[in-house]
Amino acid sequence: MTLLIRGGTVVTHDTTFCADVLCEDGTIIAVGPDLDAPADAEIVDAKGQYVMPGGIDPHTHMQMPFMGATASEDFYTGTAAALAGGTTMIIDFVIPNPGQSLIEAYRTWRGWAEKAAADYSFHVAVTWWADSVAEEMGTLVREYGVNSFKHFMAYKNALMATDDILVESFTRCLELGAVPNVHAENGDLVAHLQQKLLAQGITGPEAHPLSRPPQVEGEAAGRAIRIAGTLGAPVYLVHVSTKDALDEITTARASGQVVFGEVLAGHLLLDDSVYQNEDWATAAAYVMSPPFRPKGHQEALWNGLRSGNLQTTATDHCCFCAEQKAMGRDDFTKIPNGTAGVEDRMALLWDAGVNAGKLSMQEFVAVTSTNTAKIFNLYPRKGAVSVGSDADLVVWDPHGKRNLSAKTHHQNIDFNIFEGLEVTGIPRHTISRGKLVWSDGELRAESGAGRYVDRPPYPGLYDSLRKRNELATPKAVVR
Ligand code: URP
Ligand code: ZN
Ligand code: ZN
């Protein structure tokens, strides 16, 4: 199957040039001016538009069982919505229950994901510790294409990884060449503040941000970074939402530590006033962790992206509909945490980033696609417009407009946290593995067309880290 994208301007993370892009059997086979194509090739007219790597969302939770509910978006609906928004790959999370085999959980998630319409991969969470966990981490890295493990420092008595687990797991990640990820919030402090607020009779969604103030994230971020730094391991912080956590990352990076930071579109654009809505259901719809923050943090996060201290953007797409959120009607700690966004991230980043002069087009490509591909060792198969790369592309119309709304989005959720926002700059066409899957508002996503993408460990990063650790190892004095 051949597809020619004709007459567009190619934008990558480091360059911009006019070229056609020829795709055959799912791969880019030529990039250059005036390319010929066979007579039966499908032609996409990209005149006046930008041809970029498809977005990669490194943080989604399709179908996630969480807080007594199951996320309403499954792997088909979620990846179809992603394609409608120009995102051609997601990295989701396998989350074993404490005590459960990691490989058993991995197989469960792989089964759920068979219906995905776009390519996908998995981080695997470490929610408990035993020798068997260390062994299974090795098997996942060597045989199942997993090069990242997630640690929730929050969600006490559920998924929370205590410091001893972080130490064991980060050490194992370093041995294996995998990247430890952390959700940085101090789970003990959150649990304490939740109980205090409930005891004061503050039970509504307005209590959610009060139970997770910025310093709760800053403390955990600093702790995770120092644990990683002491062990000589890299660390990737998911959904950085505060200046407090960003400052910890910035300081560590300035001292030479390998620390990566991800920011969500929601945290860049929304603030904590959403929890003051008088309508309970509307306020509850924004309950996610970490919560939306007081104004001021957003500017710091944009600066983090521009300075390179934050490298990736994500959504933490984790959908719960109004009737699921209602489980916490009388107790905010029982509102399933999570919001949507996989369909809207690219357009939001373009509109609020590129149009607002906060990001260049190349930076947009870097933070929506290429940096994730590099950190998780998918590059240049993903995140590139190069011969040999997967033909995962978006043809971007910088003048197209979209009104973000639950009435029109493809996400399987009855609420859109960006409701009513009009964005300029939209995906006109999305190409997944060389197939046109979104074209001029028509979604042609196919259940099962997405493939699992292996992510082997990253020798480049780890060879230098190991060398660095070896050189820093003190020598015993010979007496
Ligand atoms: O509220 C959120 N973020 N729900 C999903 C789980 C997580 O913490 O990422
Ligand atoms: Zn999280
Ligand atoms: Zn998450």
XYZ file of C-alpha atoms and ligand atoms in Angstrom:
490
model
C 0.000 0.000 0.000
C 1.512 3.317 -1.094
C 0.619 6.788 0.120
C 2.166 10.055 -1.042
C 1.919 13.235 1.008
C 2.463 15.910 -1.583
C 3.547 19.532 -1.385
C 3.765 20.035 2.359
C 6.373 21.553 4.637
C 8.073 18.928 6.750
C 8.702 19.995 10.349
C 10.851 17.855 12.613
C 12.372 18.538 16.025
C 15.414 20.131 14.400
C 14.548 21.338 10.907
C 11.896 22.563 8.462
C 11.912 22.008 4.702
C 9.558 21.594 1.738
C 9.240 17.949 0.655
C 6.914 15.166 -0.362
C 6.783 12.098 1.879
C 6.301 8.671 0.315
C 5.087 5.794 2.488
C 4.918 2.143 1.552
C 3.705 -0.778 3.666
C 3.737 1.275 6.832
C 7.192 2.785 6.440
C 8.526 6.071 5.078
C 10.521 5.153 1.964
C 11.383 8.588 0.571
C 11.415 12.224 1.659
C 12.240 14.821 -0.990
C 10.973 17.205 -3.662
C 8.606 16.105 -6.441
C 8.508 12.409 -5.625
C 6.880 10.004 -8.073
C 4.328 7.508 -6.858
C 2.712 4.487 -8.496
C -0.579 5.153 -10.286
C -2.611 3.436 -7.571
C -1.002 5.371 -4.700
C -3.251 7.338 -2.376
C -2.387 11.045 -2.568
C -2.718 13.451 0.349
C -2.541 17.101 -0.635
C -0.505 18.921 2.039
C -0.152 22.302 0.335
C -0.004 25.076 2.933
C 0.251 22.504 5.717
C 2.920 21.015 7.933
C 3.928 17.360 7.833
C 5.145 16.262 11.256
C 5.765 13.084 13.233
C 2.531 11.842 14.777
C 2.149 12.686 18.436
C 3.249 10.217 21.097
C 1.399 10.408 24.401
C 3.662 8.799 27.009
C 1.023 8.701 29.746
C -2.459 7.204 29.286
C -4.657 4.820 31.266
C -7.138 3.113 28.951
C -9.591 0.820 30.714
C -7.724 1.240 33.990
C -9.288 -0.377 37.063
C -8.852 2.342 39.698
C -10.525 3.431 42.943
C -13.386 0.978 42.550
C -14.178 1.961 38.958
C -12.870 1.135 35.496
C -11.833 3.960 33.181
C -14.555 4.351 30.547
C -12.202 4.605 27.590
C -10.997 1.264 26.210
C -7.985 0.708 23.975
C -10.042 1.044 20.799
C -12.044 4.160 21.658
C -9.031 5.787 23.292
C -6.582 5.225 20.456
C -9.243 6.179 17.870
C -9.729 9.484 19.716
C -5.953 9.883 19.802
C -5.770 9.489 16.009
C -8.516 12.115 15.567
C -6.214 14.440 17.481
C -2.995 13.645 15.598
C -1.513 11.279 18.182
C -0.359 8.019 16.609
C 1.123 6.217 19.608
C 0.419 5.926 23.310
C 2.446 4.470 26.154
C -0.024 3.118 28.694
C 0.587 1.527 32.109
C 0.363 -2.054 33.279
C -0.557 -1.790 36.961
C -0.205 -5.053 38.900
C -2.081 -5.277 42.198
C 0.268 -5.475 45.182
C 1.291 -9.137 45.392
C 0.373 -9.866 41.763
C 2.867 -11.182 39.226
C 4.052 -8.375 36.937
C 4.021 -10.672 33.943
C 0.501 -11.870 34.640
C -0.667 -8.223 34.802
C 1.311 -7.418 31.648
C -0.487 -10.227 29.795
C -3.853 -8.923 30.969
C -3.115 -5.434 29.635
C -1.736 -6.841 26.381
C -5.020 -8.693 25.939
C -7.064 -5.540 26.529
C -4.908 -3.630 24.075
C -5.415 -6.020 21.167
C -8.253 -3.830 19.930
C -6.085 -0.684 19.785
C -6.351 1.334 16.581
C -2.933 2.993 17.015
C 0.457 1.706 18.100
C 1.067 1.320 21.821
C 3.588 0.251 24.400
C 3.558 -0.191 28.189
C 5.336 1.087 31.248
C 4.925 -1.455 34.075
C 4.225 -0.302 37.643
C 6.117 -1.623 40.648
C 3.556 -1.652 43.464
C 5.239 -4.130 45.822
C 8.625 -5.779 46.287
C 10.026 -9.303 46.468
C 12.841 -11.169 44.724
C 10.270 -12.364 42.202
C 9.497 -8.744 41.262
C 13.177 -8.132 40.508
C 13.258 -11.309 38.411
C 10.120 -10.410 36.491
C 11.446 -6.929 35.797
C 14.403 -8.627 34.121
C 12.134 -10.830 32.034
C 10.002 -7.848 31.008
C 13.082 -5.944 29.847
C 14.803 -8.848 28.095
C 11.793 -10.585 26.541
C 8.803 -8.236 26.483
C 10.155 -4.898 25.270
C 9.604 -2.929 28.493
C 12.240 -0.305 29.327
C 10.439 1.763 31.977
C 8.898 1.034 35.380
C 6.445 3.267 37.189
C 6.291 4.042 40.922
C 3.332 5.732 42.575
C 4.564 7.662 45.598
C 0.890 8.466 46.349
C -2.257 6.321 46.765
C -1.421 4.987 50.234
C -2.822 1.543 51.014
C -3.368 0.935 47.311
C -0.575 1.424 44.770
C 1.936 3.419 46.825
C 5.608 2.489 46.599
C 7.445 3.316 49.838
C 11.072 4.487 49.879
C 12.457 0.979 50.408
C 10.672 -0.113 47.227
C 11.993 2.899 45.320
C 15.547 2.039 46.395
C 15.229 -1.629 45.347
C 13.448 -0.896 42.116
C 15.621 2.032 40.959
C 18.687 -0.138 41.636
C 17.186 -2.905 39.524
C 16.261 -0.457 36.760
C 19.874 0.692 36.631
C 21.085 -2.910 36.297
C 18.595 -3.569 33.514
C 18.925 -0.306 31.590
C 15.331 0.735 32.278
C 14.032 4.196 33.215
C 12.247 4.480 36.574
C 9.166 6.734 36.414
C 7.573 8.323 39.448
C 4.237 9.869 40.315
C 5.654 12.297 42.855
C 3.255 13.094 45.701
C 3.864 12.273 49.362
C 1.170 9.646 49.950
C 1.411 9.812 53.753
C 0.852 13.564 53.762
C -2.052 13.256 51.305
C -3.730 10.601 53.476
C -3.230 12.754 56.579
C -4.648 15.892 54.961
C -7.591 13.985 53.489
C -8.609 12.732 56.933
C -8.163 16.185 58.440
C -10.386 17.803 55.800
C -13.076 15.151 56.160
C -12.997 15.607 59.958
C -13.563 19.339 59.390
C -16.640 18.490 57.324
C -15.047 19.579 54.024
C -16.178 16.703 51.823
C -16.620 18.211 48.331
C -14.244 18.375 45.358
C -12.897 21.718 46.646
C -11.057 19.658 49.280
C -9.141 17.682 46.646
C -6.453 20.331 45.915
C -6.288 21.214 49.629
C -5.310 17.634 50.379
C -2.512 17.730 47.820
C -0.856 21.179 48.061
C 2.180 21.965 45.883
C 4.731 21.151 48.598
C 3.397 17.586 48.770
C 4.539 17.182 45.170
C 7.754 19.162 45.648
C 8.802 17.001 48.621
C 8.197 13.737 46.776
C 9.915 14.987 43.622
C 12.969 16.010 45.624
C 13.005 12.671 47.461
C 12.718 10.588 44.281
C 15.420 12.663 42.610
C 17.770 12.324 45.588
C 17.181 8.576 45.821
C 17.920 8.232 42.097
C 20.916 10.550 42.384
C 22.376 8.584 45.293
C 22.029 5.343 43.349
C 23.301 6.875 40.112
C 20.032 6.008 38.345
C 18.080 8.204 35.940
C 14.516 9.164 36.853
C 11.506 10.396 34.855
C 8.857 12.389 36.699
C 5.366 12.035 35.271
C 2.796 14.855 35.346
C 4.960 17.582 36.896
C 2.361 20.150 37.945
C 4.154 22.593 40.234
C 6.986 25.062 40.276
C 8.081 23.219 43.438
C 8.727 19.944 41.578
C 10.127 21.735 38.541
C 12.676 23.535 40.739
C 13.854 20.165 42.075
C 14.295 18.886 38.517
C 16.069 22.032 37.360
C 18.529 21.975 40.257
C 19.292 18.279 39.773
C 19.818 18.665 36.036
C 22.085 21.649 36.587
C 24.236 19.430 38.797
C 24.533 16.856 36.008
C 21.921 14.339 37.184
C 19.873 12.525 34.529
C 16.314 13.631 35.343
C 13.424 13.910 32.903
C 10.115 15.719 33.411
C 6.707 15.368 31.770
C 3.938 17.957 31.874
C 0.250 17.501 31.079
C -1.673 19.738 28.714
C -4.212 20.219 31.518
C -1.630 21.471 34.012
C -0.301 23.938 31.427
C -3.718 25.434 30.761
C -6.058 25.062 33.726
C -5.911 26.307 37.305
C -7.470 25.274 40.591
C -10.468 27.615 40.289
C -12.214 24.676 38.561
C -12.747 23.076 41.988
C -14.806 26.069 43.160
C -17.604 25.379 40.677
C -20.920 25.373 42.535
C -22.118 22.422 40.520
C -20.730 19.334 42.314
C -20.504 17.205 39.161
C -18.600 19.873 37.229
C -16.074 20.370 40.023
C -15.728 16.590 40.449
C -15.036 16.156 36.738
C -11.702 17.948 37.274
C -10.600 15.699 40.145
C -7.294 14.201 39.149
C -3.935 13.867 40.831
C -1.911 15.938 41.057
C -4.734 18.513 40.992
C -4.902 21.653 38.881
C -2.814 24.312 40.570
C -3.059 27.955 41.588
C -2.285 30.398 38.792
C 1.441 31.031 38.511
C 2.447 27.388 38.291
C 1.359 27.314 34.642
C 3.873 29.973 33.640
C 6.636 28.098 35.451
C 5.693 24.897 33.587
C 5.784 26.653 30.196
C 9.206 28.012 31.109
C 10.248 24.482 32.077
C 9.282 23.246 28.621
C 11.047 26.109 26.871
C 14.226 25.702 28.881
C 14.336 21.947 28.286
C 14.007 21.054 31.971
C 10.670 19.456 31.055
C 10.979 17.401 27.885
C 7.656 15.718 27.215
C 3.945 16.495 27.174
C 1.227 13.970 27.977
C -2.395 13.799 29.082
C -2.659 11.128 31.800
C -5.840 10.286 29.855
C -7.926 8.414 32.445
C -11.645 8.830 31.833
C -14.393 8.539 34.413
C -17.930 9.598 33.511
C -20.269 11.574 35.763
C -21.940 8.511 37.244
C -18.537 7.077 38.190
C -17.367 10.356 39.704
C -20.603 10.327 41.755
C -19.141 7.503 43.865
C -17.532 10.309 45.856
C -20.695 12.413 46.316
C -20.277 12.481 50.110
C -16.524 11.994 50.324
C -14.077 13.606 47.899
C -11.482 10.893 48.565
C -13.771 8.408 46.799
C -14.093 10.372 43.548
C -12.197 8.303 40.947
C -9.157 10.386 40.002
C -8.650 11.130 36.323
C -9.441 13.378 33.383
C -9.312 13.049 29.588
C -7.328 14.784 26.866
C -5.633 12.355 24.465
C -7.589 13.834 21.536
C -6.876 17.453 22.410
C -3.214 17.564 23.493
C -1.672 18.335 20.102
C -4.081 21.143 19.224
C -3.786 22.639 22.731
C 0.021 22.623 22.569
C -0.034 24.203 19.119
C -2.594 26.854 20.011
C -1.278 27.809 23.459
C 2.343 27.058 22.563
C 3.157 27.852 18.940
C 0.417 30.431 18.278
C 1.180 32.180 21.559
C 4.895 32.394 20.756
C 5.862 30.102 23.647
C 7.165 27.258 21.447
C 8.696 27.144 17.993
C 7.273 24.585 15.558
C 10.369 22.441 16.068
C 9.978 22.629 19.833
C 6.339 21.603 19.387
C 7.470 18.459 17.547
C 10.104 17.780 20.196
C 7.746 18.037 23.158
C 4.777 16.264 21.572
C 6.671 13.409 19.942
C 10.443 13.214 19.446
C 11.632 13.684 23.022
C 9.361 10.892 24.222
C 10.660 8.677 21.416
C 14.238 9.413 22.473
C 13.786 8.968 26.239
C 11.937 5.670 25.814
C 14.172 4.404 23.005
C 11.659 4.527 20.165
C 13.614 7.010 18.049
C 14.027 7.142 15.054
C 11.429 4.466 14.440
C 8.927 6.914 15.978
C 9.131 10.677 16.369
C 10.874 11.247 13.021
C 10.096 12.014 9.385
C 12.947 9.967 7.913
C 13.429 7.133 5.485
C 12.974 3.892 7.425
C 10.818 5.402 10.172
C 7.285 4.154 10.766
C 4.853 6.169 8.652
C 3.123 7.697 11.695
C 2.503 11.250 10.565
C 0.199 14.187 10.994
C -0.628 16.742 8.313
C -1.217 19.872 10.323
C -3.452 22.705 9.193
C -2.201 25.798 11.042
C -5.350 27.758 10.150
C -7.965 25.074 10.881
C -10.154 25.642 13.921
C -11.767 23.269 16.373
C -14.078 23.949 19.261
C -13.215 21.497 22.015
C -16.350 19.943 23.415
C -17.759 16.729 24.880
C -20.521 17.080 22.261
C -18.108 16.583 19.384
C -15.032 14.824 20.733
C -14.405 11.128 20.082
C -13.256 10.371 23.629
C -15.566 8.018 25.523
C -16.362 10.425 28.336
C -19.265 12.781 28.946
C -17.109 15.754 29.917
C -14.318 17.761 28.348
C -12.117 19.707 30.772
C -11.368 22.163 27.928
C -15.058 22.598 27.020
C -15.708 25.615 24.794
C -12.060 26.391 24.079
C -11.523 27.255 20.421
C -8.120 26.255 19.121
C -6.447 27.270 15.873
C -4.179 24.633 14.358
C -5.608 21.138 13.943
C -4.735 17.774 12.430
C -6.176 17.768 8.905
C -4.963 14.203 8.237
C -3.457 11.539 10.484
C -1.481 8.660 9.019
C -0.872 5.570 11.139
C 1.589 3.007 9.750
C 1.094 4.444 6.280
C -2.718 4.410 6.385
C -4.944 7.450 6.335
C -6.955 7.089 9.532
C -8.244 10.631 10.048
C -9.014 12.812 7.063
C -10.913 16.098 6.953
C -13.022 15.165 9.966
C -13.623 11.556 8.955
C -12.321 8.937 11.390
C -11.256 5.664 9.773
C -9.758 4.026 12.851
C -9.746 0.256 12.762
C -9.965 -1.927 15.841
C -6.850 -4.117 16.071
C -4.791 -2.143 13.552
C -2.468 -0.843 16.281
C 0.621 -2.872 17.111
C 2.549 -3.392 20.315
C 5.900 -1.625 20.033
C 8.908 -3.143 21.815
C 11.153 -0.725 23.644
C 14.522 -2.334 24.296
C 16.825 -0.872 26.968
C 18.818 2.158 25.961
C 22.513 1.254 25.900
C 23.714 4.779 25.039
C 22.327 6.300 28.230
C 23.160 3.368 30.454
C 26.705 2.763 29.296
C 27.615 6.312 30.272
C 25.693 6.124 33.568
C 27.429 2.877 34.513
C 30.811 4.343 33.612
C 30.030 7.404 35.699
C 28.960 5.256 38.672
C 32.048 3.067 38.349
C 34.358 6.082 38.336
C 32.605 7.471 41.408
C 32.861 4.212 43.374
C 35.189 4.751 46.338
C 38.119 2.417 46.718
C 38.822 0.693 50.009
C 42.125 1.721 51.568
C 44.656 -1.107 51.381
C 46.274 -1.455 54.824
O -5.696 11.254 38.608
C -4.988 10.528 37.933
N -3.857 11.011 37.499
N -5.381 9.282 37.646
C -4.641 8.272 37.024
C -3.608 7.665 37.905
C -2.376 8.520 38.013
O -2.056 9.006 39.106
O -1.682 8.740 37.045
Zn -0.117 9.675 38.509
Zn -1.355 8.483 35.288
